[in-house]
PDB file of C-alpha atoms in Angstrom:
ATOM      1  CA  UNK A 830       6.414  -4.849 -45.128  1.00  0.00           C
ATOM      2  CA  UNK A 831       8.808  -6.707 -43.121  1.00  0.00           C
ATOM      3  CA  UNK A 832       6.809  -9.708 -42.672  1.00  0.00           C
ATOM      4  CA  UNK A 833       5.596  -9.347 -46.490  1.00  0.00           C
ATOM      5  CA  UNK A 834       9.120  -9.380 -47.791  1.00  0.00           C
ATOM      6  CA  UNK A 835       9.633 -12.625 -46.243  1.00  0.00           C
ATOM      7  CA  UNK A 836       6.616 -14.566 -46.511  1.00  0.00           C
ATOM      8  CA  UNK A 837       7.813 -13.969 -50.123  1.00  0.00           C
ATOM      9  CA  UNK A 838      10.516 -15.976 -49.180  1.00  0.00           C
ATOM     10  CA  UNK A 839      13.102 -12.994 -49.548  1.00  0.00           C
ATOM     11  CA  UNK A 840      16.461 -13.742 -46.608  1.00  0.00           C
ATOM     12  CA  UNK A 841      16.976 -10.775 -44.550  1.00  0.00           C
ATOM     13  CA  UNK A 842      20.013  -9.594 -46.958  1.00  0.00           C
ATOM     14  CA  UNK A 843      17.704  -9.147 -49.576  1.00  0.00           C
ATOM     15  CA  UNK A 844      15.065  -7.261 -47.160  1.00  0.00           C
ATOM     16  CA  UNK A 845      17.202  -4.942 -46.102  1.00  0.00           C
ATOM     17  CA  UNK A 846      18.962  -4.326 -49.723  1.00  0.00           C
ATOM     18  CA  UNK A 847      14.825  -3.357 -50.642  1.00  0.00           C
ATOM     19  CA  UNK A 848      14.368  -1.040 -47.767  1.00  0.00           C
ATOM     20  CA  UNK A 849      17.768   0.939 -48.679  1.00  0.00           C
ATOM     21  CA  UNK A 850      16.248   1.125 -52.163  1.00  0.00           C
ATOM     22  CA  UNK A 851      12.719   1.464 -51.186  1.00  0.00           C
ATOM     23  CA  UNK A 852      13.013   4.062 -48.019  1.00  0.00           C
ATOM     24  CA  UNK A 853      16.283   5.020 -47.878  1.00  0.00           C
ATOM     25  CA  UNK A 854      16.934   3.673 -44.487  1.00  0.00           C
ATOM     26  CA  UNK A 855      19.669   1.129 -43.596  1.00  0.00           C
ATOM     27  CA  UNK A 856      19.039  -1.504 -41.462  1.00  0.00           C
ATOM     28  CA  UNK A 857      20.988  -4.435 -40.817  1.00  0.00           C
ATOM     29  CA  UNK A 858      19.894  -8.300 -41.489  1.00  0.00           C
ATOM     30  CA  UNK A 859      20.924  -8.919 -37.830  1.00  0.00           C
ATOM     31  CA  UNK A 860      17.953  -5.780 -36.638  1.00  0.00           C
ATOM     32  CA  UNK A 861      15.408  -7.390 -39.341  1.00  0.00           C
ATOM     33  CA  UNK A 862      16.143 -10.915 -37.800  1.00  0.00           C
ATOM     34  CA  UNK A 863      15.325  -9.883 -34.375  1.00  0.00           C
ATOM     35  CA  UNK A 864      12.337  -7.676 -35.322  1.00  0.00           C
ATOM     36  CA  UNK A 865      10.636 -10.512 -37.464  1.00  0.00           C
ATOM     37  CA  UNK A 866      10.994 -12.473 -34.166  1.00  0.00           C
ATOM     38  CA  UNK A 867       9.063 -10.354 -32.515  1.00  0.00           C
ATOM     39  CA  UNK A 868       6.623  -9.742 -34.908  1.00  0.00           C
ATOM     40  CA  UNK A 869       5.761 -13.762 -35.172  1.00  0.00           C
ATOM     41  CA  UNK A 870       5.841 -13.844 -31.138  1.00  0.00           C
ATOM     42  CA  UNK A 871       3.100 -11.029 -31.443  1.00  0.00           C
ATOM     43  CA  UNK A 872       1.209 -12.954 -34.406  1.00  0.00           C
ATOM     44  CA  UNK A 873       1.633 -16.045 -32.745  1.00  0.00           C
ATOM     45  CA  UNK A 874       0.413 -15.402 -29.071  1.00  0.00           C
ATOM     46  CA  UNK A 875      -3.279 -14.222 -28.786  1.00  0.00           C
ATOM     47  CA  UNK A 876      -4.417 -18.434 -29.141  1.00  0.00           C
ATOM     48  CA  UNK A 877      -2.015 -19.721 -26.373  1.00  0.00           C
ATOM     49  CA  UNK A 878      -2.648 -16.921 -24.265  1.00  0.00           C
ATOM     50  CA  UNK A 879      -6.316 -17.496 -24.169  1.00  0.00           C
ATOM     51  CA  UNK A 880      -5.833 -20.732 -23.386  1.00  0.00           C
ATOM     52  CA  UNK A 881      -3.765 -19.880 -20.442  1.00  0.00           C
ATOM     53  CA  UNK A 882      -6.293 -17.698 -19.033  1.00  0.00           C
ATOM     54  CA  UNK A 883      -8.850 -20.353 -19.715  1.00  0.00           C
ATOM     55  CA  UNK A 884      -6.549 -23.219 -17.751  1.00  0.00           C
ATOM     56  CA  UNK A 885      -8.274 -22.516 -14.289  1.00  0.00           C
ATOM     57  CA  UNK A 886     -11.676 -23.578 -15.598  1.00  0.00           C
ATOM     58  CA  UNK A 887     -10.363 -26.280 -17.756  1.00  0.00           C
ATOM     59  CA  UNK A 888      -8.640 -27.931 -14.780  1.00  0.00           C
ATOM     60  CA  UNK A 889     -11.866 -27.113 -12.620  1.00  0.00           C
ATOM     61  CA  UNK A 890     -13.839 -29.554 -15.185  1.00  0.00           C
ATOM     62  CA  UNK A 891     -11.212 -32.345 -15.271  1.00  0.00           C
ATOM     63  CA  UNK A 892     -10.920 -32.464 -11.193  1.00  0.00           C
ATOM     64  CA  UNK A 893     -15.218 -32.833 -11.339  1.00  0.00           C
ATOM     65  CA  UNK A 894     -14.573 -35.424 -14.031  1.00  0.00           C
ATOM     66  CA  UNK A 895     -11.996 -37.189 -11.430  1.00  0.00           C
ATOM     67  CA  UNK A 896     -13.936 -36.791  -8.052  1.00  0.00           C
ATOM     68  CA  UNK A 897     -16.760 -38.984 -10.094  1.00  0.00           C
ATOM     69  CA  UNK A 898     -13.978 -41.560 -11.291  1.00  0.00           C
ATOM     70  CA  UNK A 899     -13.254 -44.212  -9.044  1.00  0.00           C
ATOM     71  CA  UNK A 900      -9.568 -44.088  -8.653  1.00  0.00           C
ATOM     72  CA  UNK A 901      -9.224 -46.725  -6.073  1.00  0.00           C
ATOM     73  CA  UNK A 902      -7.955 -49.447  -8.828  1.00  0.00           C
ATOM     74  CA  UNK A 903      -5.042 -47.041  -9.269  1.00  0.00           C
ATOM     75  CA  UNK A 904      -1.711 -48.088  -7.728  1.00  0.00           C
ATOM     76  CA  UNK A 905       0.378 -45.590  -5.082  1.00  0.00           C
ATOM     77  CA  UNK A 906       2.507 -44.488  -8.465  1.00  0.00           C
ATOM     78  CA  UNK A 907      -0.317 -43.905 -10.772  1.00  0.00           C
ATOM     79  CA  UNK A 908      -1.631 -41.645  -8.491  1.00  0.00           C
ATOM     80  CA  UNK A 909       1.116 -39.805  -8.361  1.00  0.00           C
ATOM     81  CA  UNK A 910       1.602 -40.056 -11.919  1.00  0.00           C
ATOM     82  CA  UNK A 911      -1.936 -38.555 -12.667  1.00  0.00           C
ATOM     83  CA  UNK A 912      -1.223 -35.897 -10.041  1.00  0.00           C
ATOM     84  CA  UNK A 913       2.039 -35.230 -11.644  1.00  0.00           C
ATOM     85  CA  UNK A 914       0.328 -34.721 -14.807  1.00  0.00           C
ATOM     86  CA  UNK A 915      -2.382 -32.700 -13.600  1.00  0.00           C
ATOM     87  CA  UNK A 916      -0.162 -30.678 -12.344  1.00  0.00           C
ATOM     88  CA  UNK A 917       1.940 -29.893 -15.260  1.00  0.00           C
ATOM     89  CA  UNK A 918      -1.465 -29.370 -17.321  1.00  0.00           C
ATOM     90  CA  UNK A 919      -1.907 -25.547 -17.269  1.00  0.00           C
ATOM     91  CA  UNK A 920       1.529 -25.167 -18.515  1.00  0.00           C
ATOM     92  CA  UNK A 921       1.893 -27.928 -20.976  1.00  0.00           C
ATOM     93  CA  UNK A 922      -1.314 -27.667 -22.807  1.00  0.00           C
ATOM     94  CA  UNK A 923      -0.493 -23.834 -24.241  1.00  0.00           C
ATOM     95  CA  UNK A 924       2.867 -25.307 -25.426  1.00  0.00           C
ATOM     96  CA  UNK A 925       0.761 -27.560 -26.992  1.00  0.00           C
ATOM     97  CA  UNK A 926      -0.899 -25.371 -28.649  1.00  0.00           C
ATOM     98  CA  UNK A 927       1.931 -23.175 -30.216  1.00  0.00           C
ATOM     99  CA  UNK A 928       3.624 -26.307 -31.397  1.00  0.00           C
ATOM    100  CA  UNK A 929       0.244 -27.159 -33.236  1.00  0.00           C
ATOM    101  CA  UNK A 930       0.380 -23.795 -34.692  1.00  0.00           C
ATOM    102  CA  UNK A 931       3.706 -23.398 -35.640  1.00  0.00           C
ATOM    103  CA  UNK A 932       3.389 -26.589 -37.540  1.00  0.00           C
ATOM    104  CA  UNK A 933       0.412 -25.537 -38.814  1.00  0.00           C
ATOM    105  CA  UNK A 934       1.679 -22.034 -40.251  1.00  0.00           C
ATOM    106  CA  UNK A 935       4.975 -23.810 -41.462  1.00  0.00           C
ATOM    107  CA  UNK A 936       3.165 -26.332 -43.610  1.00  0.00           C
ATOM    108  CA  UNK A 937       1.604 -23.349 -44.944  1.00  0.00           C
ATOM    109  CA  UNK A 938       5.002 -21.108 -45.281  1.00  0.00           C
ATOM    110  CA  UNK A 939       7.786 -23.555 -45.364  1.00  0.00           C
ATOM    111  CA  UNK A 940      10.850 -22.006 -43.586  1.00  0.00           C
ATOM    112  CA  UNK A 941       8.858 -18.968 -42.361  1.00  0.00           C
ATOM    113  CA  UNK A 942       8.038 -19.708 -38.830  1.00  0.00           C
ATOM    114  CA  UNK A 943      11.146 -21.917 -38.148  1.00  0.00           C
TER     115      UNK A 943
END
């Protein structure tokens, strides 16, 4: 309902004014803030997280796709730059991904998943 109430585009005020009415219960905007947070990290982690446990086998194709490139042209720094890079890979590219998402969803639900 939570999650409902404000894809509506209700502010937490007004959700928690509708559950006193609705259910009787009283819970602050400050508790609904912090629970729709963790709702959206729930929603929003199954794609990333695949992708995380997919990195090992993802960088296992790039470094068969580098042993065949001839990297000889390369300079002492853009070796180290690729390596650098390669390095950050398995944690970049899932941060990637949620950015992509999050965009994604808030072109769909402006001010939603902001």
């Amino acid at each position: 309902m939570l999650m409902e109430l404000r894809r509506s585009g209700l502010g937490f005020s007004e959700i928690s004014s509708e559950m006193r009415l609705r259910f009787g219960i009283n819970i602050s905007p400050n508790a609904l803030v912090k629970r729709a947070g963790k709702l959206k990290d729930q929603y929003l982690e199954p794609l990333p997280e695949a992708i995380r446990n997919a990195m090992p086998e993802v960088m296992g194709v790039i470094q068969n796709h580098l042993e065949k490139t001839d990297l000889r042209k390369l300079s002492a720094g853009e070796k180290k730059a690729v390596a650098e890079v390669l390095k950050d890979l398995p944690q970049e590219i899932p941060k990637l991904v949620l950015q992509r998402m999050l965009r994604k969803l808030n072109e769909a639900h402006p001010g939603y998943y902001s």
